[in-house]
Amino acid sequence: GDSVTQMEGPVTLSEEAFLTINCTYTATGYPSLFWYVQYPGEGLQLLLKATKADDKGSNKGFEATYRKETTSFHLEKGSVQVSDSAVYFCALSDAAGSGNTGKLIFGQGTTLQVKP
Amino acid sequence: GAGVSQTPSNKVTEKGKYVELRCDPISGHTALYWYRQSLGQGPEFLIYFQGTGAADDSGLPNDRFFAVRPEGSVSTLKIQRTERGDSAVYLCASSSALERVMGYFGPGTRLTVL
């Protein structure tokens, strides 16, 4: 079945460092891809998404490009801040079409710690 | 409120007891999802409602788990004969017909089975 694999954490960076969190997926169709973020004590929030190959999702300085050839959707940010400390989840949803339920399949999450 | 709300925020129960978890979706959202998040893991899909009907319940782990959405808005997740392995955070999400795959998540209910 469909699945998502993320790099293991925690990832610890100094403020203003470059961030990459790797995410690869396995899917039989053409899924949409997402990054969600969970700040301490808060609920899951959608960070960005991409719905087809070569799309780039971006938000709050974060970017991820849907790479069909490598089945990847790596999250990047050029300069992290302490306030970016959170758990990041990569996810996919089932392919578009009449059977699309919109349910999400998540990776296991990657904890990011940014130190001042 | 403007977002998805879930009650209670925390529930502690004893093994073998029955529990109900409630989700109030965003007004007008026709799609509603339940997920379970175990410690250190990503959320796992349980069930999806489109309106009043369960369109996909393939994620329910066994027949102790059941969910309803009788009027197409509020949903209740029901767990019978709870086991310690049911301890997790139960998340609810809702979406409109246009943004079905996006999902607005509630804060979750933390269930602890002693």
Coordinates of C-alpha atoms in Angstrom, one line a residue:
Chain A
G1 CA 0.0 0.0 0.0
D2 CA 0.9 3.7 -0.1
S3 CA 3.4 4.8 2.5
V4 CA 5.6 7.8 3.5
T5 CA 9.1 7.7 4.9
Q6 CA 10.8 10.6 6.6
M7 CA 14.3 11.1 7.9
E8 CA 14.6 10.3 11.6
G9 CA 15.1 13.0 14.1
P10 CA 15.6 14.9 16.1
V11 CA 17.3 17.4 13.8
T12 CA 19.1 20.1 15.8
L13 CA 20.2 23.3 14.1
S14 CA 21.5 26.7 15.1
E15 CA 19.4 29.7 14.2
E16 CA 19.9 30.9 10.6
A17 CA 21.1 27.4 9.5
F18 CA 19.8 25.7 6.3
L19 CA 17.2 23.0 6.9
T20 CA 16.4 19.9 4.9
I21 CA 14.0 17.2 6.0
N22 CA 13.9 14.3 3.6
C23 CA 10.6 12.7 2.7
T24 CA 10.1 9.9 0.2
Y25 CA 6.8 8.1 -0.7
T26 CA 5.4 5.0 -2.3
A27 CA 2.1 5.3 -4.1
T28 CA 0.4 3.4 -6.9
G29 CA -1.3 6.5 -8.4
Y30 CA -0.6 10.2 -8.5
P31 CA -1.0 11.4 -5.0
S32 CA -1.0 14.9 -3.6
L33 CA 1.8 15.6 -1.1
F34 CA 1.8 17.7 2.0
W35 CA 3.9 18.9 4.9
Y36 CA 2.2 19.4 8.2
V37 CA 3.6 21.0 11.3
Q38 CA 2.8 20.4 15.0
Y39 CA 4.1 23.1 17.3
P40 CA 4.4 22.2 21.0
G41 CA 1.0 22.1 22.6
E42 CA -0.8 22.8 19.4
G43 CA -2.7 20.8 16.8
L44 CA -1.6 19.8 13.3
Q45 CA -1.4 22.6 10.8
L46 CA -1.0 22.4 7.1
L47 CA 2.3 24.0 6.1
L48 CA 2.4 23.5 2.3
K49 CA 1.2 21.2 -0.4
A50 CA 1.8 20.2 -4.0
T51 CA -0.8 18.4 -6.1
K52 CA 1.2 17.3 -9.2
A53 CA 4.7 16.5 -10.4
D54 CA 7.2 19.4 -10.4
D55 CA 4.8 21.6 -8.4
K56 CA 6.5 23.6 -5.6
G57 CA 4.7 24.3 -2.4
S58 CA 5.8 27.2 -0.3
N59 CA 4.8 28.9 2.9
K60 CA 6.5 30.9 5.7
G61 CA 9.9 30.5 4.0
F62 CA 9.5 26.7 3.7
E63 CA 9.6 25.0 0.3
A64 CA 9.1 21.5 -1.1
T65 CA 9.1 20.3 -4.7
Y66 CA 7.1 17.3 -5.8
R67 CA 9.7 15.0 -7.6
K68 CA 8.0 12.1 -9.3
E69 CA 11.2 10.7 -10.7
T70 CA 12.7 10.3 -7.2
T71 CA 9.3 9.9 -5.4
S72 CA 10.4 12.7 -3.0
F73 CA 9.1 15.8 -1.4
H74 CA 11.9 17.2 0.7
L75 CA 11.2 20.1 3.0
E76 CA 13.7 23.0 2.9
K77 CA 14.2 26.4 4.6
G78 CA 17.1 28.7 4.0
S79 CA 17.3 30.2 7.4
V80 CA 15.6 28.6 10.4
Q81 CA 14.4 30.4 13.5
V82 CA 13.9 29.3 17.1
S83 CA 10.2 29.6 16.5
D84 CA 10.4 26.9 13.8
S85 CA 11.0 24.3 16.5
A86 CA 8.3 21.7 16.0
V87 CA 7.5 18.3 14.7
Y88 CA 7.1 18.1 10.9
F89 CA 5.0 15.5 9.1
C90 CA 5.2 14.5 5.5
A91 CA 1.9 13.1 4.1
L92 CA 0.2 12.0 0.9
S93 CA -3.4 11.7 0.0
D94 CA -4.9 9.2 -2.4
A95 CA -5.0 10.0 -6.1
A96 CA -7.4 12.3 -7.7
G97 CA -10.5 10.8 -9.2
S98 CA -13.8 9.3 -8.2
G99 CA -12.2 7.2 -5.5
N100 CA -10.5 10.1 -3.8
T101 CA -11.5 10.2 -0.2
G102 CA -9.0 12.8 0.9
K103 CA -7.6 10.6 3.7
L104 CA -4.0 11.2 4.5
I105 CA -1.1 8.8 5.0
F106 CA 1.6 10.3 7.3
G107 CA 5.2 9.7 7.8
Q108 CA 6.4 9.2 11.4
G109 CA 7.4 12.8 11.9
T110 CA 10.7 14.6 12.3
T111 CA 11.4 16.8 15.4
L112 CA 13.3 20.0 14.7
Q113 CA 15.1 21.8 17.5
V114 CA 16.5 25.2 16.6
K115 CA 18.9 26.7 19.2
P116 CA 19.6 30.4 19.5
Chain B
G1 CA -15.8 28.6 17.1
A2 CA -13.9 28.9 13.8
G3 CA -12.0 25.7 14.1
V4 CA -12.5 22.0 14.7
S5 CA -13.1 21.3 18.4
Q6 CA -12.8 18.0 20.3
T7 CA -14.0 17.0 23.7
P8 CA -12.8 16.0 26.1
S9 CA -9.2 17.2 25.7
N10 CA -8.1 14.4 28.0
K11 CA -9.7 11.2 29.0
V12 CA -8.4 8.6 31.5
T13 CA -10.2 5.4 31.8
E14 CA -9.7 1.9 33.0
K15 CA -9.1 -1.2 30.9
G16 CA -12.4 -2.7 29.8
K17 CA -14.5 0.5 30.0
Y18 CA -16.4 2.2 27.2
V19 CA -15.4 5.7 26.0
E20 CA -16.9 8.3 23.6
L21 CA -14.9 11.0 22.0
R22 CA -16.6 13.9 20.3
C23 CA -15.7 16.1 17.3
D24 CA -17.3 19.3 16.2
P25 CA -16.2 20.1 12.7
I26 CA -16.0 23.5 11.0
S27 CA -19.6 24.6 10.1
G28 CA -20.5 23.5 6.6
H29 CA -17.7 21.0 6.2
T30 CA -19.2 17.8 4.7
A31 CA -16.1 15.7 5.1
L32 CA -14.9 14.5 8.5
Y33 CA -12.0 12.3 9.4
W34 CA -10.8 10.5 12.5
Y35 CA -7.1 9.7 13.0
R36 CA -5.1 8.1 15.8
Q37 CA -1.6 9.3 16.8
S38 CA 0.5 7.1 19.0
L39 CA 3.4 8.5 20.9
G40 CA 6.3 9.3 18.5
Q41 CA 4.3 8.3 15.4
G42 CA 2.4 10.1 12.7
P43 CA -1.4 10.1 12.6
E44 CA -3.0 6.9 11.3
F45 CA -6.3 7.1 9.4
L46 CA -9.3 5.5 11.1
I47 CA -12.5 6.5 9.3
Y48 CA -13.9 9.1 6.8
F49 CA -17.4 10.5 6.7
Q50 CA -19.0 12.2 3.8
G51 CA -22.1 13.8 5.2
T52 CA -23.8 11.3 7.5
G53 CA -22.4 8.1 6.0
A54 CA -19.0 6.4 6.7
A55 CA -17.5 6.4 3.2
D56 CA -14.3 4.6 4.3
D57 CA -13.8 2.8 7.6
S58 CA -10.9 0.7 6.5
G59 CA -8.6 2.2 9.2
L60 CA -10.7 1.0 12.2
P61 CA -8.5 -1.5 13.9
N62 CA -11.2 -3.9 15.1
D63 CA -14.9 -4.1 15.9
R64 CA -14.4 -2.4 19.3
F65 CA -14.2 0.9 17.4
F66 CA -17.2 2.5 16.0
A67 CA -18.1 6.1 14.8
V68 CA -21.2 7.9 14.0
R69 CA -22.2 11.2 12.4
P70 CA -26.0 11.1 12.6
E71 CA -26.8 14.7 11.4
G72 CA -23.8 15.3 9.2
S73 CA -22.0 17.6 11.6
V74 CA -20.9 16.4 15.0
S75 CA -19.2 13.0 15.1
T76 CA -18.6 10.6 18.0
L77 CA -15.9 7.9 18.1
K78 CA -16.9 5.1 20.4
I79 CA -14.5 2.5 21.8
Q80 CA -15.8 -0.5 23.6
R81 CA -13.8 -2.7 26.1
T82 CA -10.8 -0.4 26.0
E83 CA -7.4 -1.9 26.1
R84 CA -4.1 -0.3 27.1
G85 CA -3.0 -0.3 23.5
D86 CA -5.8 2.1 22.7
S87 CA -3.9 4.8 24.5
A88 CA -3.2 7.6 22.0
V89 CA -4.2 11.0 20.8
Y90 CA -7.3 10.8 18.7
L91 CA -7.5 13.6 16.1
C92 CA -10.5 14.8 14.1
A93 CA -10.2 16.8 10.9
S94 CA -12.8 18.3 8.6
S95 CA -12.8 19.6 5.0
S96 CA -15.2 21.3 2.6
A97 CA -16.2 19.7 -0.7
L98 CA -13.8 22.0 -2.5
E99 CA -10.7 21.4 -0.4
R100 CA -11.4 17.8 0.6
V101 CA -7.8 16.7 0.8
M102 CA -6.5 19.6 3.0
G103 CA -8.2 19.0 6.3
Y104 CA -8.4 21.3 9.3
F105 CA -7.4 19.4 12.4
G106 CA -8.7 19.7 15.9
P107 CA -6.5 19.7 19.0
G108 CA -7.1 16.1 19.7
T109 CA -8.3 14.0 22.6
R110 CA -5.6 12.3 24.6
L111 CA -6.9 8.9 25.7
T112 CA -5.1 7.0 28.5
V113 CA -6.2 3.5 29.3
L114 CA -4.9 2.3 32.7

